[in-house]
PDB file of C-alpha atoms in Angstrom:
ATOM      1  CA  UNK A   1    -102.467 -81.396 -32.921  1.00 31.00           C
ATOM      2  CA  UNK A   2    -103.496 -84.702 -30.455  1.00 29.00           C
ATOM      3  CA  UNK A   3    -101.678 -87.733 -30.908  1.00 29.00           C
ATOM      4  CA  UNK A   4    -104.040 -90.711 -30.447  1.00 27.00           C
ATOM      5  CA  UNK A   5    -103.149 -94.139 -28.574  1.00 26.00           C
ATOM      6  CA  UNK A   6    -104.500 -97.644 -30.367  1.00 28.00           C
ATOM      7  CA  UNK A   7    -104.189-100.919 -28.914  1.00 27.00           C
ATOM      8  CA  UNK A   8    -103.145-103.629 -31.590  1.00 28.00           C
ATOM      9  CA  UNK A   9    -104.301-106.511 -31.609  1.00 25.00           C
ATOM     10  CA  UNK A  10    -103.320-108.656 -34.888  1.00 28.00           C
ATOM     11  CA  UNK A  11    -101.433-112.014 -35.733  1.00 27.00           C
ATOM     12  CA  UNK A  12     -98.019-112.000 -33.391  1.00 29.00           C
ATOM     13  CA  UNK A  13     -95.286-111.308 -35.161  1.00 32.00           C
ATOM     14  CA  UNK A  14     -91.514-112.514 -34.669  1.00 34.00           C
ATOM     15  CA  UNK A  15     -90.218-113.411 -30.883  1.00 38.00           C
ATOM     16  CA  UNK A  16     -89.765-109.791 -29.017  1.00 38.00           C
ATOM     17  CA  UNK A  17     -86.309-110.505 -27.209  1.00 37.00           C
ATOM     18  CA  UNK A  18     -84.962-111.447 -31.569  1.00 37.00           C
ATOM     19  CA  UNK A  19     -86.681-108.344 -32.773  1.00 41.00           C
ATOM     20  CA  UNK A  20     -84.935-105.937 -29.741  1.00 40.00           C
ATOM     21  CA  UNK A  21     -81.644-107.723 -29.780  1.00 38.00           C
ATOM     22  CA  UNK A  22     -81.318-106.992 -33.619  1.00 38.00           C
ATOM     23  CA  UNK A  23     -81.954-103.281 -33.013  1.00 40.00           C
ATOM     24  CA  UNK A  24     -78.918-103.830 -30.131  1.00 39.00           C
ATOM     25  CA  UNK A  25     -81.189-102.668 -27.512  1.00 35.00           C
ATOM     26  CA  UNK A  26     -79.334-104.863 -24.702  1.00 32.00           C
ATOM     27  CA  UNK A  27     -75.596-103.526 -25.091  1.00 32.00           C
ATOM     28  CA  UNK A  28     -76.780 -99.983 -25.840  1.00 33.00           C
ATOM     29  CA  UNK A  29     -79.050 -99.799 -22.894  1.00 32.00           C
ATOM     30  CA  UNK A  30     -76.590-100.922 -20.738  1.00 29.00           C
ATOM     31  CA  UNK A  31     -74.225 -98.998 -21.447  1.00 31.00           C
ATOM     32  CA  UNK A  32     -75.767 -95.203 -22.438  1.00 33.00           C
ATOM     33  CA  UNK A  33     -78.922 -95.667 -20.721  1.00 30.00           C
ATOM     34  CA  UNK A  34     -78.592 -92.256 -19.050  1.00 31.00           C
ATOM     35  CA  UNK A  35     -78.825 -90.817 -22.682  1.00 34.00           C
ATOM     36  CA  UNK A  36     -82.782 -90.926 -22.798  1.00 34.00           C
ATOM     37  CA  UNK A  37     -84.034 -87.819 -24.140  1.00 37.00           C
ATOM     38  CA  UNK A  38     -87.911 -87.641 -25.179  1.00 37.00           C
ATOM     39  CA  UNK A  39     -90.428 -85.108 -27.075  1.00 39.00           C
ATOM     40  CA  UNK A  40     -88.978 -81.815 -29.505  1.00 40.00           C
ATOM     41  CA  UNK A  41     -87.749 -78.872 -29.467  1.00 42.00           C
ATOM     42  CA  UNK A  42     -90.617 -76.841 -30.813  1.00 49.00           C
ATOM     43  CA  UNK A  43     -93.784 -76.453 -29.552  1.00 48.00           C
ATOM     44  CA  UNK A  44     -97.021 -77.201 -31.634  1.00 53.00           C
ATOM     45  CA  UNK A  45     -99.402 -74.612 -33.382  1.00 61.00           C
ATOM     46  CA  UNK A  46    -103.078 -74.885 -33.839  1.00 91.00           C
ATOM     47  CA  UNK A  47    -102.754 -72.003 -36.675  1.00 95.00           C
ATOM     48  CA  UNK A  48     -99.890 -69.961 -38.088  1.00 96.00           C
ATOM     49  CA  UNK A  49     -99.089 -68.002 -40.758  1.00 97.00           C
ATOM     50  CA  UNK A  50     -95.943 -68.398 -43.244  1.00 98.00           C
ATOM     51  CA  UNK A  51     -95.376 -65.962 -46.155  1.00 98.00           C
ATOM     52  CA  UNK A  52     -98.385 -63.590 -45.588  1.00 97.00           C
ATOM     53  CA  UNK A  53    -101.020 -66.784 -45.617  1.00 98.00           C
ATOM     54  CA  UNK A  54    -102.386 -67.726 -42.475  1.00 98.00           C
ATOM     55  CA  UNK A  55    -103.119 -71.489 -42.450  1.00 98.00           C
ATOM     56  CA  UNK A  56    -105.324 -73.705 -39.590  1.00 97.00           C
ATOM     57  CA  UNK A  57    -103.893 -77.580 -38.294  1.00 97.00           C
ATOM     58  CA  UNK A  58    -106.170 -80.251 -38.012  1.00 95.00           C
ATOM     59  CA  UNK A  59    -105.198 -83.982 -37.070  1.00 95.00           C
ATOM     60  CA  UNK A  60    -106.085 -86.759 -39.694  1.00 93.00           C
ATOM     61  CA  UNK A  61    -105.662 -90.538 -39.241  1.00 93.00           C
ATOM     62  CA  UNK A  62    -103.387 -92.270 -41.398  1.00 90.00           C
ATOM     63  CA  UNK A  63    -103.609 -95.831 -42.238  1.00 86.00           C
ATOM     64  CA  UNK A  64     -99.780 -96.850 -43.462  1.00 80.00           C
ATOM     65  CA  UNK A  65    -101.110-100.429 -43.828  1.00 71.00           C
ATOM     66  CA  UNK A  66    -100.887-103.694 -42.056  1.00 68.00           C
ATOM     67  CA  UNK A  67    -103.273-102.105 -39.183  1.00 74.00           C
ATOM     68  CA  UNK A  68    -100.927 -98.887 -38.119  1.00 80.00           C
ATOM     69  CA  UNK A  69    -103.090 -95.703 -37.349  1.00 89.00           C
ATOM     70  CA  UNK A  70    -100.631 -92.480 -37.413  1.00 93.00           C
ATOM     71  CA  UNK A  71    -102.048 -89.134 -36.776  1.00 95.00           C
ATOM     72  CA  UNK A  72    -100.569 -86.497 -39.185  1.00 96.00           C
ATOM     73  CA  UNK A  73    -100.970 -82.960 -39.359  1.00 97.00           C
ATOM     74  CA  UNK A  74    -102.963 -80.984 -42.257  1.00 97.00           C
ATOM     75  CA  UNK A  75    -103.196 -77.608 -43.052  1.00 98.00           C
ATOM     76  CA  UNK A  76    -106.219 -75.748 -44.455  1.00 96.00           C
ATOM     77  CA  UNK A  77    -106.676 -72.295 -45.821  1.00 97.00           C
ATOM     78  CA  UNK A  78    -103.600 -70.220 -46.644  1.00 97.00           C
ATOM     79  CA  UNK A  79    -102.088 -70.929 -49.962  1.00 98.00           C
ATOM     80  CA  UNK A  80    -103.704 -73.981 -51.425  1.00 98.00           C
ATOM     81  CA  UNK A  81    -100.565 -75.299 -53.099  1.00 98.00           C
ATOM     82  CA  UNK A  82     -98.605 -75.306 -50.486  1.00 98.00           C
ATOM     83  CA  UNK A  83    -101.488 -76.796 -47.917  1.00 98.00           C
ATOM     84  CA  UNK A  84    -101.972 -79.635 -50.635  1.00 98.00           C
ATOM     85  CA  UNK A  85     -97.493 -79.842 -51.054  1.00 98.00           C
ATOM     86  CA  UNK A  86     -97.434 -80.185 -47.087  1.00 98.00           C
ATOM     87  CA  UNK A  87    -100.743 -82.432 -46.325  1.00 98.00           C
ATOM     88  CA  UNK A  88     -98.810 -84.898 -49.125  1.00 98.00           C
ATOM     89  CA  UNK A  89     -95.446 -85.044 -47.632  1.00 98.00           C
ATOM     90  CA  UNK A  90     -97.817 -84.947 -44.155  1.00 98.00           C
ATOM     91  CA  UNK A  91     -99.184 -88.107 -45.359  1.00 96.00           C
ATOM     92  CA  UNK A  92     -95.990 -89.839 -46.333  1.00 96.00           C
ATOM     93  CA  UNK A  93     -94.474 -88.669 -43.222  1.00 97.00           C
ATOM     94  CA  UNK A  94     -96.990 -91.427 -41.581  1.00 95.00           C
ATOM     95  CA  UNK A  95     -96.969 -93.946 -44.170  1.00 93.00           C
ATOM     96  CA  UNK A  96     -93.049 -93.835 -43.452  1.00 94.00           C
ATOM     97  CA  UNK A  97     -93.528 -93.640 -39.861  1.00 95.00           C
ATOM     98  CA  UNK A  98     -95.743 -97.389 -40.302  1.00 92.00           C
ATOM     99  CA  UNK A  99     -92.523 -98.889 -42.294  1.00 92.00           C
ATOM    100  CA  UNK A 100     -90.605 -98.083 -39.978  1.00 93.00           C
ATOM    101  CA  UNK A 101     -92.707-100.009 -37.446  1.00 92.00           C
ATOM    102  CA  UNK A 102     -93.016-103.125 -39.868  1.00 90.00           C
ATOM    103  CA  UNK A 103     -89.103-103.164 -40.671  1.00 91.00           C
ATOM    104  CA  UNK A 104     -88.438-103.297 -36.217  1.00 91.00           C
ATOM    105  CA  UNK A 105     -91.007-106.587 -36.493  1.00 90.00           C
ATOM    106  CA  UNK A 106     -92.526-105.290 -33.290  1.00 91.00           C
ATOM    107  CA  UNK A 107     -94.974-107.417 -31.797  1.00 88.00           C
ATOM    108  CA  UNK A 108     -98.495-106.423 -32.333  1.00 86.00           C
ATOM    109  CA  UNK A 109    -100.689-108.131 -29.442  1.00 88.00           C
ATOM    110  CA  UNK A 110    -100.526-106.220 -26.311  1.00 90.00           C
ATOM    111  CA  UNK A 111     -99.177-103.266 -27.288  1.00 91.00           C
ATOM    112  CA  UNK A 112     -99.960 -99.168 -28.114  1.00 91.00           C
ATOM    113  CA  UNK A 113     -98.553 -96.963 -30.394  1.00 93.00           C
ATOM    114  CA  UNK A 114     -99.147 -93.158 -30.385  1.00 92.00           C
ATOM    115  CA  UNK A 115     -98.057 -90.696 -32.837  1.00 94.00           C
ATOM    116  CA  UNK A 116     -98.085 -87.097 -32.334  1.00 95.00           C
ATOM    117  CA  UNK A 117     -97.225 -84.265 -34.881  1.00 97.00           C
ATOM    118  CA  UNK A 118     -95.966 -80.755 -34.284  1.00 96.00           C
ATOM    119  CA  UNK A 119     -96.658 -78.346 -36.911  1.00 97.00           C
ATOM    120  CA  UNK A 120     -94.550 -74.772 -36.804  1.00 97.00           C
ATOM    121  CA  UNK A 121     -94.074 -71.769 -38.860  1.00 97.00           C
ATOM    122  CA  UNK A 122     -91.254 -69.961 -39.994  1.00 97.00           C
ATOM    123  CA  UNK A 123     -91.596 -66.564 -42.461  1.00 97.00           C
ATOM    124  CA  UNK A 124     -91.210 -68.717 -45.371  1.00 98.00           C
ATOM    125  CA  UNK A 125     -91.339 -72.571 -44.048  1.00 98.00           C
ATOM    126  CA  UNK A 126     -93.973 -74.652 -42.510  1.00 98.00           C
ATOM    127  CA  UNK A 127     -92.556 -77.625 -40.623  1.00 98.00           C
ATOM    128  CA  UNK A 128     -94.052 -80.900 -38.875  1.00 98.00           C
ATOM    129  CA  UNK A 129     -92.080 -83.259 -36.634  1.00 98.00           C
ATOM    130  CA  UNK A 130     -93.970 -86.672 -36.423  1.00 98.00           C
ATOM    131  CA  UNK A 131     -92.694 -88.582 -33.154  1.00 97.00           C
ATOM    132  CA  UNK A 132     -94.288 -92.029 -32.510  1.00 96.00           C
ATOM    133  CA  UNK A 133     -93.840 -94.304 -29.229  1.00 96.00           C
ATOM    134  CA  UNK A 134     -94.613 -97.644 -29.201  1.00 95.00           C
ATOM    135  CA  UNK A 135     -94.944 -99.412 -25.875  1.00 93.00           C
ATOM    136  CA  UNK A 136     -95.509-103.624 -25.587  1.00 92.00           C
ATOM    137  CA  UNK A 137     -96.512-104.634 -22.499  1.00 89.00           C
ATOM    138  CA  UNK A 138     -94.107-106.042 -19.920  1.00 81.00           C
ATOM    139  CA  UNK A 139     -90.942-104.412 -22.367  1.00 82.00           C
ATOM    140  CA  UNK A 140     -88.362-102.645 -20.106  1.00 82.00           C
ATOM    141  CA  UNK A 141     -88.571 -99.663 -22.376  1.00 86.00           C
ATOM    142  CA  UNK A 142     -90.879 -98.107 -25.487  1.00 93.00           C
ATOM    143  CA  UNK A 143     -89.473 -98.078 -28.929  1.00 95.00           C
ATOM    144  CA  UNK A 144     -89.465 -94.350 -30.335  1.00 97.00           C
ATOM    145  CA  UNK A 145     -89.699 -93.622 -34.252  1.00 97.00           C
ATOM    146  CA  UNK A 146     -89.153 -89.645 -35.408  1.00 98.00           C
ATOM    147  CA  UNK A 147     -89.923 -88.212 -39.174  1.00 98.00           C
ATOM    148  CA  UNK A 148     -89.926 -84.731 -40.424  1.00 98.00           C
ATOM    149  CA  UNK A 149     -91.246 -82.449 -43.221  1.00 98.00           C
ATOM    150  CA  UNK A 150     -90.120 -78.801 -44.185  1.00 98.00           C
ATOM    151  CA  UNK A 151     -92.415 -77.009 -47.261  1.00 98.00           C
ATOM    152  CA  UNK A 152     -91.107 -73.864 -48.998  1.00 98.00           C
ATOM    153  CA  UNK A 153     -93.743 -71.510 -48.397  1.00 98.00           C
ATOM    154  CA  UNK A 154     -92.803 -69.670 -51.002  1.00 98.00           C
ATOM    155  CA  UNK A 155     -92.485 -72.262 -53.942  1.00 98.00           C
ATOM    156  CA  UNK A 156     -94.936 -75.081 -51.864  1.00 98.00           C
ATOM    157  CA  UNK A 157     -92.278 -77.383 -52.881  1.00 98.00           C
ATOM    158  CA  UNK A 158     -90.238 -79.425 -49.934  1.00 98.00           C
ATOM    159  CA  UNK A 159     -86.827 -78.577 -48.470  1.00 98.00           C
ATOM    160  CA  UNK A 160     -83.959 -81.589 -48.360  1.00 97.00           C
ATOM    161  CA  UNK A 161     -80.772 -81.024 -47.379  1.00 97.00           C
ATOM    162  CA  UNK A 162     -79.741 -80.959 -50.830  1.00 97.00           C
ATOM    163  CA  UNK A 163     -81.960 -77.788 -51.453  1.00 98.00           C
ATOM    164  CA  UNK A 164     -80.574 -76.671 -47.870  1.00 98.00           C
ATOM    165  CA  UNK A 165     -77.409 -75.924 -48.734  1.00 98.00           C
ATOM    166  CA  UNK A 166     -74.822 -74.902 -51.721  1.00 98.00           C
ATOM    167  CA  UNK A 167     -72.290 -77.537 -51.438  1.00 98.00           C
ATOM    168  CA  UNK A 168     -74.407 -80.406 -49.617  1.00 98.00           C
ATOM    169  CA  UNK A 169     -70.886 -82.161 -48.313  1.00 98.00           C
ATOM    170  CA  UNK A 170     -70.081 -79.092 -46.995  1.00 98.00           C
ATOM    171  CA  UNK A 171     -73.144 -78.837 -45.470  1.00 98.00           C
ATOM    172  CA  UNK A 172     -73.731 -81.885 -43.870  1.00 98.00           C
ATOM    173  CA  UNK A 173     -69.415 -81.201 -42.762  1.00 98.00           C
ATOM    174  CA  UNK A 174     -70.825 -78.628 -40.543  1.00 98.00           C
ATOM    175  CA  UNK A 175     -73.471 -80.634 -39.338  1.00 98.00           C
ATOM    176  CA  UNK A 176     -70.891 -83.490 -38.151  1.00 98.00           C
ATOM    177  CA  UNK A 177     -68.751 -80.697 -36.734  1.00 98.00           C
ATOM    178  CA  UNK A 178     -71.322 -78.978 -34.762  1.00 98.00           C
ATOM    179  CA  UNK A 179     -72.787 -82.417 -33.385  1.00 98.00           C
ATOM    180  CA  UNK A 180     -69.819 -83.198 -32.017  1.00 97.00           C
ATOM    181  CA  UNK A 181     -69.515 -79.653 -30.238  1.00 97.00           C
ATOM    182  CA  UNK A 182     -73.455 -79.289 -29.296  1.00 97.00           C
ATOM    183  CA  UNK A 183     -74.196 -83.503 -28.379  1.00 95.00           C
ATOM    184  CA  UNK A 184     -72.410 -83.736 -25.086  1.00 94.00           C
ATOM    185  CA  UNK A 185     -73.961 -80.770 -23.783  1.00 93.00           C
ATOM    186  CA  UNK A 186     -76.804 -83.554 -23.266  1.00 91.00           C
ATOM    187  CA  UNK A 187     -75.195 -86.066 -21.834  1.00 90.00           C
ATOM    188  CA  UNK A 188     -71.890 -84.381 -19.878  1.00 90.00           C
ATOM    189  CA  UNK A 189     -69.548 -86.293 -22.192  1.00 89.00           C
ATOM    190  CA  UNK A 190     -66.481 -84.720 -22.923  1.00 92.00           C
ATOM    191  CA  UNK A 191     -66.893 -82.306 -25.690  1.00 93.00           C
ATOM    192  CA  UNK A 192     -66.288 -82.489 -28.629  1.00 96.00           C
ATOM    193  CA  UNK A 193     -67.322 -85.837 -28.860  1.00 95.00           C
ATOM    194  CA  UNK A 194     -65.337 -88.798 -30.874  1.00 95.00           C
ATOM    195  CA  UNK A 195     -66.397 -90.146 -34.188  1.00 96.00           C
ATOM    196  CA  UNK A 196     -69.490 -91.935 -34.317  1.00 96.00           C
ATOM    197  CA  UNK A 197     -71.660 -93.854 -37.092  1.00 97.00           C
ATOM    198  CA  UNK A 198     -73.842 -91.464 -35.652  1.00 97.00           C
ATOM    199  CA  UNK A 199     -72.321 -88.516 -36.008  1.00 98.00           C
ATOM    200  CA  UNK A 200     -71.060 -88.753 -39.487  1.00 98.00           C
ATOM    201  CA  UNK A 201     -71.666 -86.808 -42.443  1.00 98.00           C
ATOM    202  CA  UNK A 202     -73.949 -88.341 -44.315  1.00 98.00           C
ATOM    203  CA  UNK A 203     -77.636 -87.893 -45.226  1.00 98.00           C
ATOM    204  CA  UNK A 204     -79.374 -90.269 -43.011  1.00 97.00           C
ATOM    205  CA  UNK A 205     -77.879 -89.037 -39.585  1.00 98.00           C
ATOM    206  CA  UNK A 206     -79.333 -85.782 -40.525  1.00 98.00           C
ATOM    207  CA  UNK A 207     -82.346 -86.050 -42.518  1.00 98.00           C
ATOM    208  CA  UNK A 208     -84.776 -85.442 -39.632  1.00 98.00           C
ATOM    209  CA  UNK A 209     -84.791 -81.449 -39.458  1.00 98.00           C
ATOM    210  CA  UNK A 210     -86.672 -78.306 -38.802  1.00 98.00           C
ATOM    211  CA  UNK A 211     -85.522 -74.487 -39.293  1.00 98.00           C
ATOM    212  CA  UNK A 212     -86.182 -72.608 -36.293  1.00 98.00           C
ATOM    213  CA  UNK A 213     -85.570 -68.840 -34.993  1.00 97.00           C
ATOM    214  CA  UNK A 214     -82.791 -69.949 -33.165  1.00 97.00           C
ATOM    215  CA  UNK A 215     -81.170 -72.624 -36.138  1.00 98.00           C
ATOM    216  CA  UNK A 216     -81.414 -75.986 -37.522  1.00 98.00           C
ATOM    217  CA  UNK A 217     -82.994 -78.047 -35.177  1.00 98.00           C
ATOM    218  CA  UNK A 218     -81.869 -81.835 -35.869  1.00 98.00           C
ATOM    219  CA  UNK A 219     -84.176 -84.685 -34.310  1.00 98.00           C
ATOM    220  CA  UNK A 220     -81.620 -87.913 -34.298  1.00 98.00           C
ATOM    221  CA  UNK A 221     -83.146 -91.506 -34.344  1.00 97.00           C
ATOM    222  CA  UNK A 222     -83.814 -93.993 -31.755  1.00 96.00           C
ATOM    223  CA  UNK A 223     -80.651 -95.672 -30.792  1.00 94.00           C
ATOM    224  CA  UNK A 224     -78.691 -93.270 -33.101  1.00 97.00           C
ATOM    225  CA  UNK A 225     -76.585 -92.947 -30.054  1.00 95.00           C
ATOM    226  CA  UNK A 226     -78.358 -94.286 -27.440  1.00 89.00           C
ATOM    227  CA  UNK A 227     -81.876 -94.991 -26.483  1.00 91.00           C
ATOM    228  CA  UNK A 228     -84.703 -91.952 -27.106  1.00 93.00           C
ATOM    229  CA  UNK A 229     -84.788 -88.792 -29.212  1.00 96.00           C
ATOM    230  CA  UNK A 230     -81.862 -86.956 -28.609  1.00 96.00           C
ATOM    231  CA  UNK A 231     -82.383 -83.072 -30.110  1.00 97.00           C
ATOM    232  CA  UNK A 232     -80.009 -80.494 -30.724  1.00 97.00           C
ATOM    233  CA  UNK A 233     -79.979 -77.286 -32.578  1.00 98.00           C
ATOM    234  CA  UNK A 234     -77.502 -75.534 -34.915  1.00 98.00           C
ATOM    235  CA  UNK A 235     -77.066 -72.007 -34.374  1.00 98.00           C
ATOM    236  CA  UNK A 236     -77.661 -70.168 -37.975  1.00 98.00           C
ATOM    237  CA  UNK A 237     -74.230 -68.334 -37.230  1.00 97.00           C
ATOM    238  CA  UNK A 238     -72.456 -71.707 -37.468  1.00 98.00           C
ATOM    239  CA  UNK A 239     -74.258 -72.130 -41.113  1.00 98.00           C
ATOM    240  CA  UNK A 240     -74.712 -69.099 -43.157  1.00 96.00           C
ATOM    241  CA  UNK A 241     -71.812 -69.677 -45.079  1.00 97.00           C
ATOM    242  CA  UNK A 242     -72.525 -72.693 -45.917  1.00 98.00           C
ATOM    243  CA  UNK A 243     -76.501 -72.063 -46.766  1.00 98.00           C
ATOM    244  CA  UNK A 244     -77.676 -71.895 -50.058  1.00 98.00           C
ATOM    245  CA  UNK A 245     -78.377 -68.614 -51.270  1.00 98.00           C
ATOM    246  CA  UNK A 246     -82.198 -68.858 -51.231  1.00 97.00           C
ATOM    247  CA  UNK A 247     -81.867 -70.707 -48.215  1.00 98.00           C
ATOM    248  CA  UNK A 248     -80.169 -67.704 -46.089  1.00 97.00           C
ATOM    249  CA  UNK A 249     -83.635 -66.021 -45.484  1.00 97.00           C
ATOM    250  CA  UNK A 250     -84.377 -68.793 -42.644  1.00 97.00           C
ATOM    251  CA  UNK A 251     -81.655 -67.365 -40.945  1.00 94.00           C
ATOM    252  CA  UNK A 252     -83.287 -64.434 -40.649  1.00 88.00           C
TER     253      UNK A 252
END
């Protein structure tokens, strides 16, 4: 799947330096800018197959509103209901993706925004991670936006971390625990590293996931922790006991 660049060109919105200096874009770049990390872990498939269907990817434009154009990936063939479950959470995937665009305020003249989704396969999941750059000209630095969707192959119904694992505390526990192992193996820091709004367990520092052959791969926010989109991923050792029981077969 092809991302696509658009220039926008609407009605200005609200003064560039307020709108970066909200996000805390000044003190975090000065002080972690050698923590930029860009693009994902896994690469992207033009077809793939995922509980004995065999499915193709397209690229479709999405229109989130207010003059945003995301490019989504959509499946066809395979098992219709679970094309249909993934092209809808697909779909929202970009729609969210545009929000997230409107809540930063970023200025619309002079600038370009691309969005590129990665669609893979696992024996019983189909994954997409959306990643969107948006670039005004003369800005020191882009602005970069990450979403992700996981279908159940099986049951064409989504996977949340609540599905993910038996006790979801517990789970997203282990997820803090191994962040603070795994992170400083991309920046050098001193491992493990110290408590962090970042780092802690809760839902939204942990939401943006894929399962992979090698684990949970985790895709962490802009300015999560610093500047890009840092990735790391989970061995399935470190979480089998703590997967759900119809959740152990991605380990596998």
């Amino acid at each position: 799947a092809v991302g696509k660049t658009i220039g926008v060109r609407n009605t200005p919105w609200p003064d560039h330096n307020r709108m970066m200096a909200s996000r805390g874009i000044v003190a975090a770049f000065a002080v972690l800018s050698v923590m930029v990390f860009g693009g994902t872990g896994t690469a992207a498939a033009d077809t793939g197959t995922s509980n004995g269907a065999t499915y193709t990817v397209v690229t479709k434009s999405v229109d989130p509103g207010d003059g945003w154009t995301v490019d989504v990936g959509q499946l066809s063939g395979g098992d219709q209901a679970v094309a249909s479950a993934f092209n809808a959470a697909s779909v929202a995937s970009g729609r969210t993706m545009g929000g997230m665009l409107d809540r930063d305020e970023v200025i619309r003249d002079d600038a370009t925004f691309e969005a590129k989704p990665e669609v893979s396969f696992r024996p019983t999941a189909i994954s997409q991670v959306l990643t969107g750059v948006y670039f005004h000209q003369g800005a020191a630095h882009p602005l970069d936006y990450v979403t992700t969707v996981v279908i159940d192959s099986r049951s064409a119904r989504p996977i949340t971390l609540d599905d993910l694992f038996a006790d979801p505390q517990a789970g997203l526990n282990r997820l803090s625990e191994q962040t603070k192992l795994l992170f400083p193996g991309l920046t050098g820091e001193p491992s493990p590293m110290s408590d962090r709004p970042g780092n802690a367990p809760v839902e939204e520092n942990f939401h943006n996931w894929i399962p992979t052959a090698d684990g949970l791969e985790i895709h962490f926010e802009d300015y999560q922790f610093a500047h890009g989109l840092p990735v790391i991923t989970v061995p399935w050792s470190k979480l089998t006991d703590v997967l759900a029981p119809d959740m152990q077969v991605l380990a596998r």
